[in-house]
CSV table of C-alpha atoms in Angstrom, one decimal:
chain,number,residue,atom,x,y,z
A,1,UNK,CA,-38.3,143.1,-31.1
A,2,UNK,CA,-39.4,145.9,-28.7
A,3,UNK,CA,-39.8,149.3,-30.2
A,4,UNK,CA,-37.4,152.0,-29.1
A,5,UNK,CA,-39.0,155.5,-29.1
A,6,UNK,CA,-38.2,157.2,-25.8
A,7,UNK,CA,-36.2,155.8,-22.9
A,8,UNK,CA,-35.9,157.5,-19.5
A,9,UNK,CA,-33.8,155.8,-16.8
A,10,UNK,CA,-30.8,155.8,-14.6
A,11,UNK,CA,-27.5,156.0,-16.5
A,12,UNK,CA,-24.5,154.1,-15.1
A,13,UNK,CA,-21.0,155.6,-15.6
A,14,UNK,CA,-18.3,153.2,-16.9
A,15,UNK,CA,-15.4,155.5,-17.8
A,16,UNK,CA,-13.2,152.7,-19.2
A,17,UNK,CA,-11.8,152.6,-22.7
A,18,UNK,CA,-11.6,149.5,-24.9
A,19,UNK,CA,-14.2,147.5,-23.0
A,20,UNK,CA,-14.2,144.3,-25.1
A,21,UNK,CA,-16.9,141.6,-25.5
A,22,UNK,CA,-14.9,139.3,-23.2
A,23,UNK,CA,-15.3,141.8,-20.4
A,24,UNK,CA,-19.0,142.4,-21.2
A,25,UNK,CA,-19.7,138.6,-21.1
A,26,UNK,CA,-16.9,136.2,-20.2
A,27,UNK,CA,-16.4,133.0,-22.1
A,28,UNK,CA,-17.9,130.8,-19.3
A,29,UNK,CA,-21.3,132.1,-20.3
A,30,UNK,CA,-21.1,131.3,-24.0
A,31,UNK,CA,-22.3,127.7,-23.8
A,32,UNK,CA,-26.0,128.7,-24.3
A,33,UNK,CA,-27.7,130.0,-27.4
A,34,UNK,CA,-30.6,131.4,-25.4
A,35,UNK,CA,-30.9,135.1,-25.2
A,36,UNK,CA,-32.3,135.1,-21.7
A,37,UNK,CA,-30.5,134.5,-18.4
A,38,UNK,CA,-27.2,136.1,-19.5
A,39,UNK,CA,-27.8,139.3,-17.4
A,40,UNK,CA,-26.3,137.5,-14.4
A,41,UNK,CA,-23.0,137.1,-16.4
A,42,UNK,CA,-22.8,140.7,-17.5
A,43,UNK,CA,-19.4,142.1,-16.6
A,44,UNK,CA,-19.1,139.0,-14.3
A,45,UNK,CA,-15.3,139.2,-13.8
A,46,UNK,CA,-15.7,142.8,-12.5
A,47,UNK,CA,-19.1,142.3,-10.7
A,48,UNK,CA,-18.1,139.3,-8.6
A,49,UNK,CA,-15.2,138.4,-6.4
A,50,UNK,CA,-13.5,135.0,-6.7
A,51,UNK,CA,-15.7,133.5,-4.1
A,52,UNK,CA,-18.9,134.5,-6.0
A,53,UNK,CA,-19.9,137.4,-3.8
A,54,UNK,CA,-20.6,140.8,-5.3
A,55,UNK,CA,-17.8,143.3,-5.7
A,56,UNK,CA,-19.3,146.3,-3.9
A,57,UNK,CA,-17.1,148.7,-5.8
A,58,UNK,CA,-18.4,147.8,-9.3
A,59,UNK,CA,-20.8,150.4,-10.6
A,60,UNK,CA,-23.7,148.0,-11.4
A,61,UNK,CA,-23.6,146.6,-7.8
A,62,UNK,CA,-24.1,150.0,-6.3
A,63,UNK,CA,-27.7,150.5,-5.1
A,64,UNK,CA,-28.3,153.6,-7.3
A,65,UNK,CA,-27.3,151.7,-10.5
A,66,UNK,CA,-28.8,148.2,-10.0
A,67,UNK,CA,-31.7,149.1,-12.3
A,68,UNK,CA,-29.7,151.2,-14.8
A,69,UNK,CA,-31.2,151.2,-18.3
A,70,UNK,CA,-28.4,153.3,-19.9
A,71,UNK,CA,-24.7,152.8,-19.9
A,72,UNK,CA,-22.3,155.7,-20.5
A,73,UNK,CA,-18.9,154.2,-21.4
A,74,UNK,CA,-15.4,155.0,-22.6
A,75,UNK,CA,-14.1,155.0,-26.2
A,76,UNK,CA,-14.1,151.9,-28.4
A,77,UNK,CA,-16.9,150.0,-26.6
A,78,UNK,CA,-17.5,146.4,-27.6
A,79,UNK,CA,-14.2,145.7,-29.3
A,80,UNK,CA,-12.7,142.2,-29.4
A,81,UNK,CA,-14.6,139.1,-30.5
A,82,UNK,CA,-17.8,139.2,-32.4
A,83,UNK,CA,-19.9,137.3,-29.8
A,84,UNK,CA,-23.6,138.3,-30.0
A,85,UNK,CA,-23.9,137.2,-26.4
A,86,UNK,CA,-22.6,140.6,-25.4
A,87,UNK,CA,-25.7,142.6,-26.5
A,88,UNK,CA,-27.9,139.7,-25.2
A,89,UNK,CA,-26.3,140.1,-21.7
A,90,UNK,CA,-26.8,143.9,-21.7
A,91,UNK,CA,-30.4,143.6,-22.8
A,92,UNK,CA,-31.1,140.8,-20.3
A,93,UNK,CA,-29.7,143.0,-17.5
A,94,UNK,CA,-32.0,145.8,-18.6
A,95,UNK,CA,-29.6,148.0,-20.6
A,96,UNK,CA,-31.4,149.4,-23.6
A,97,UNK,CA,-28.9,152.2,-24.6
A,98,UNK,CA,-25.1,152.5,-24.6
A,99,UNK,CA,-23.5,155.9,-25.1
A,100,UNK,CA,-19.8,156.2,-26.1
A,101,UNK,CA,-17.5,158.1,-28.4
A,102,UNK,CA,-17.1,155.0,-30.6
A,103,UNK,CA,-18.0,151.4,-30.9
A,104,UNK,CA,-16.5,148.3,-32.6
A,105,UNK,CA,-18.3,147.7,-35.9
A,106,UNK,CA,-19.7,144.2,-35.2
A,107,UNK,CA,-20.9,145.0,-31.7
A,108,UNK,CA,-22.5,148.2,-33.0
A,109,UNK,CA,-24.4,146.2,-35.7
A,110,UNK,CA,-25.4,143.5,-33.2
A,111,UNK,CA,-26.9,146.2,-30.9
A,112,UNK,CA,-29.4,147.3,-33.5
A,113,UNK,CA,-30.3,143.6,-34.3
A,114,UNK,CA,-31.2,143.1,-30.6
A,115,UNK,CA,-33.0,146.3,-29.7
A,116,UNK,CA,-30.2,148.2,-28.0
A,117,UNK,CA,-29.5,151.7,-29.2
A,118,UNK,CA,-25.8,152.5,-29.4
A,119,UNK,CA,-25.3,156.3,-29.5
A,120,UNK,CA,-22.1,158.0,-30.7
A,121,UNK,CA,-21.3,161.4,-29.2
A,122,UNK,CA,-18.4,163.7,-29.1
A,123,UNK,CA,-15.7,163.5,-26.4
A,124,UNK,CA,-17.0,166.8,-25.0
A,125,UNK,CA,-20.6,165.6,-24.8
A,126,UNK,CA,-19.5,162.3,-23.3
A,127,UNK,CA,-17.8,164.1,-20.6
A,128,UNK,CA,-21.0,166.0,-19.8
A,129,UNK,CA,-23.0,162.8,-19.8
A,130,UNK,CA,-20.5,160.9,-17.7
A,131,UNK,CA,-20.8,163.8,-15.2
A,132,UNK,CA,-24.6,163.4,-15.2
A,133,UNK,CA,-24.2,159.6,-14.8
A,134,UNK,CA,-22.1,160.0,-11.7
A,135,UNK,CA,-24.9,161.6,-9.8
A,136,UNK,CA,-26.1,158.3,-8.4
A,137,UNK,CA,-29.9,158.0,-8.0
A,138,UNK,CA,-30.2,161.4,-9.7
A,139,UNK,CA,-28.4,160.1,-12.8
A,140,UNK,CA,-31.6,160.0,-14.9
A,141,UNK,CA,-31.2,160.6,-18.7
A,142,UNK,CA,-34.0,160.7,-21.3
A,143,UNK,CA,-33.1,159.4,-24.8
A,144,UNK,CA,-35.6,160.5,-27.5
A,145,UNK,CA,-34.8,158.6,-30.7
A,146,UNK,CA,-37.4,160.4,-32.8
A,147,UNK,CA,-36.0,163.8,-31.9
A,148,UNK,CA,-32.4,162.3,-31.7
A,149,UNK,CA,-31.8,164.0,-28.4
A,150,UNK,CA,-30.4,163.1,-24.9
A,151,UNK,CA,-31.8,165.2,-22.1
A,152,UNK,CA,-29.9,165.3,-18.8
A,153,UNK,CA,-31.2,165.7,-15.3
A,154,UNK,CA,-30.8,169.5,-15.5
A,155,UNK,CA,-32.7,169.7,-18.7
A,156,UNK,CA,-29.8,170.3,-21.0
A,157,UNK,CA,-30.1,168.5,-24.4
A,158,UNK,CA,-27.5,166.9,-26.6
A,159,UNK,CA,-28.2,166.0,-30.2
A,160,UNK,CA,-27.0,162.8,-31.8
A,161,UNK,CA,-26.8,161.6,-35.3
A,162,UNK,CA,-27.9,158.2,-36.5
A,163,UNK,CA,-28.4,156.5,-39.8
A,164,UNK,CA,-32.0,157.0,-41.0
A,165,UNK,CA,-32.5,153.3,-41.8
A,166,UNK,CA,-31.2,152.1,-38.4
A,167,UNK,CA,-33.4,154.8,-36.7
A,168,UNK,CA,-36.4,153.4,-38.6
A,169,UNK,CA,-35.9,149.8,-37.6
A,170,UNK,CA,-35.5,150.8,-33.9
A,171,UNK,CA,-38.6,153.0,-33.9
A,172,UNK,CA,-40.6,150.2,-35.5
A,173,UNK,CA,-39.0,147.4,-33.5
A,174,UNK,CA,-38.0,145.5,-36.6
A,175,UNK,CA,-35.5,142.7,-36.5
A,176,UNK,CA,-33.9,141.4,-39.7
A,177,UNK,CA,-36.8,139.0,-40.5
A,178,UNK,CA,-39.5,141.6,-39.8
A,179,UNK,CA,-37.6,144.2,-41.8
A,180,UNK,CA,-37.5,141.8,-44.8
A,181,UNK,CA,-41.2,140.9,-44.5
A,182,UNK,CA,-42.1,144.6,-44.8
A,183,UNK,CA,-40.9,144.2,-48.4
A,184,UNK,CA,-42.9,141.0,-48.9
A,185,UNK,CA,-45.2,142.5,-51.7
A,186,UNK,CA,-42.2,143.9,-53.6
A,187,UNK,CA,-40.4,140.5,-53.3
A,188,UNK,CA,-43.4,138.6,-54.5
A,189,UNK,CA,-43.9,140.9,-57.4
A,190,UNK,CA,-40.3,140.5,-58.5
A,191,UNK,CA,-40.5,136.7,-58.3
A,192,UNK,CA,-43.7,136.6,-60.4
A,193,UNK,CA,-42.1,138.8,-63.1
A,194,UNK,CA,-38.9,136.8,-63.0
A,195,UNK,CA,-40.8,133.5,-63.4
A,196,UNK,CA,-42.7,134.9,-66.3
A,197,UNK,CA,-39.5,136.2,-68.0
A,198,UNK,CA,-37.4,133.1,-67.2
A,199,UNK,CA,-39.7,130.1,-66.9
A,200,UNK,CA,-36.7,127.7,-67.2
A,201,UNK,CA,-35.2,128.8,-63.9
C-alpha cells in the first residue's frame, strides 16, 4: 500500500449528505474482484447521462476537478452497504483523501485498508473547506498527516484528530498483512514458548 504522508491536490466539493456506497459505485460494477478499473464507475449514475455521455453539471466532469485528489463531502459519507468496491473506485479515480463531518463505520475502516485517508472535521471547518473546494482550479488543499493539518489555498490551517494506530499504518503504508508481519518476531517467539509449554497441542 502506498504511504500517505503529505498530499497536495485539487479538492472537489460534493455538498451532499448521506452519500451511500450505491451512489459511490453502482451495483453494475460489482461483478469484478479487481481493484483496478473501477474509477470509470465512480458516481456513475450522477456522472453519466442515460445515453452514456458525461453529465456536464457533475463536479468531477468539470475541467477544474477532473484530476481531484481530495473530496470534501457532506455528513455521513459512505453509508449503506459494506461494499469495499467503494474505496477501490475512489482510489482508482485518484481520490486519496475524503473530508467530511462523519463517515459510516465500515466505509471508514475500509478506507484505511486501501490507502485512503478519511478525515473527520467539525461542521464549521467543513464549511470553510467546502468554500475552498468551490474555487475551481484554485481549490488546492494540502493534507499533512504527520502534522495532522489541512492547509487551504489562503494558507489557513485546520487541525484534525486521528487514531494514532491508524495514523501509523497510513504513514508507513501498511495493509493488514504487512501490519501483522511487523510483529513476526513477537509471534514466532510466542509460538515457540507455547510449543515448549504445551507440546501436546
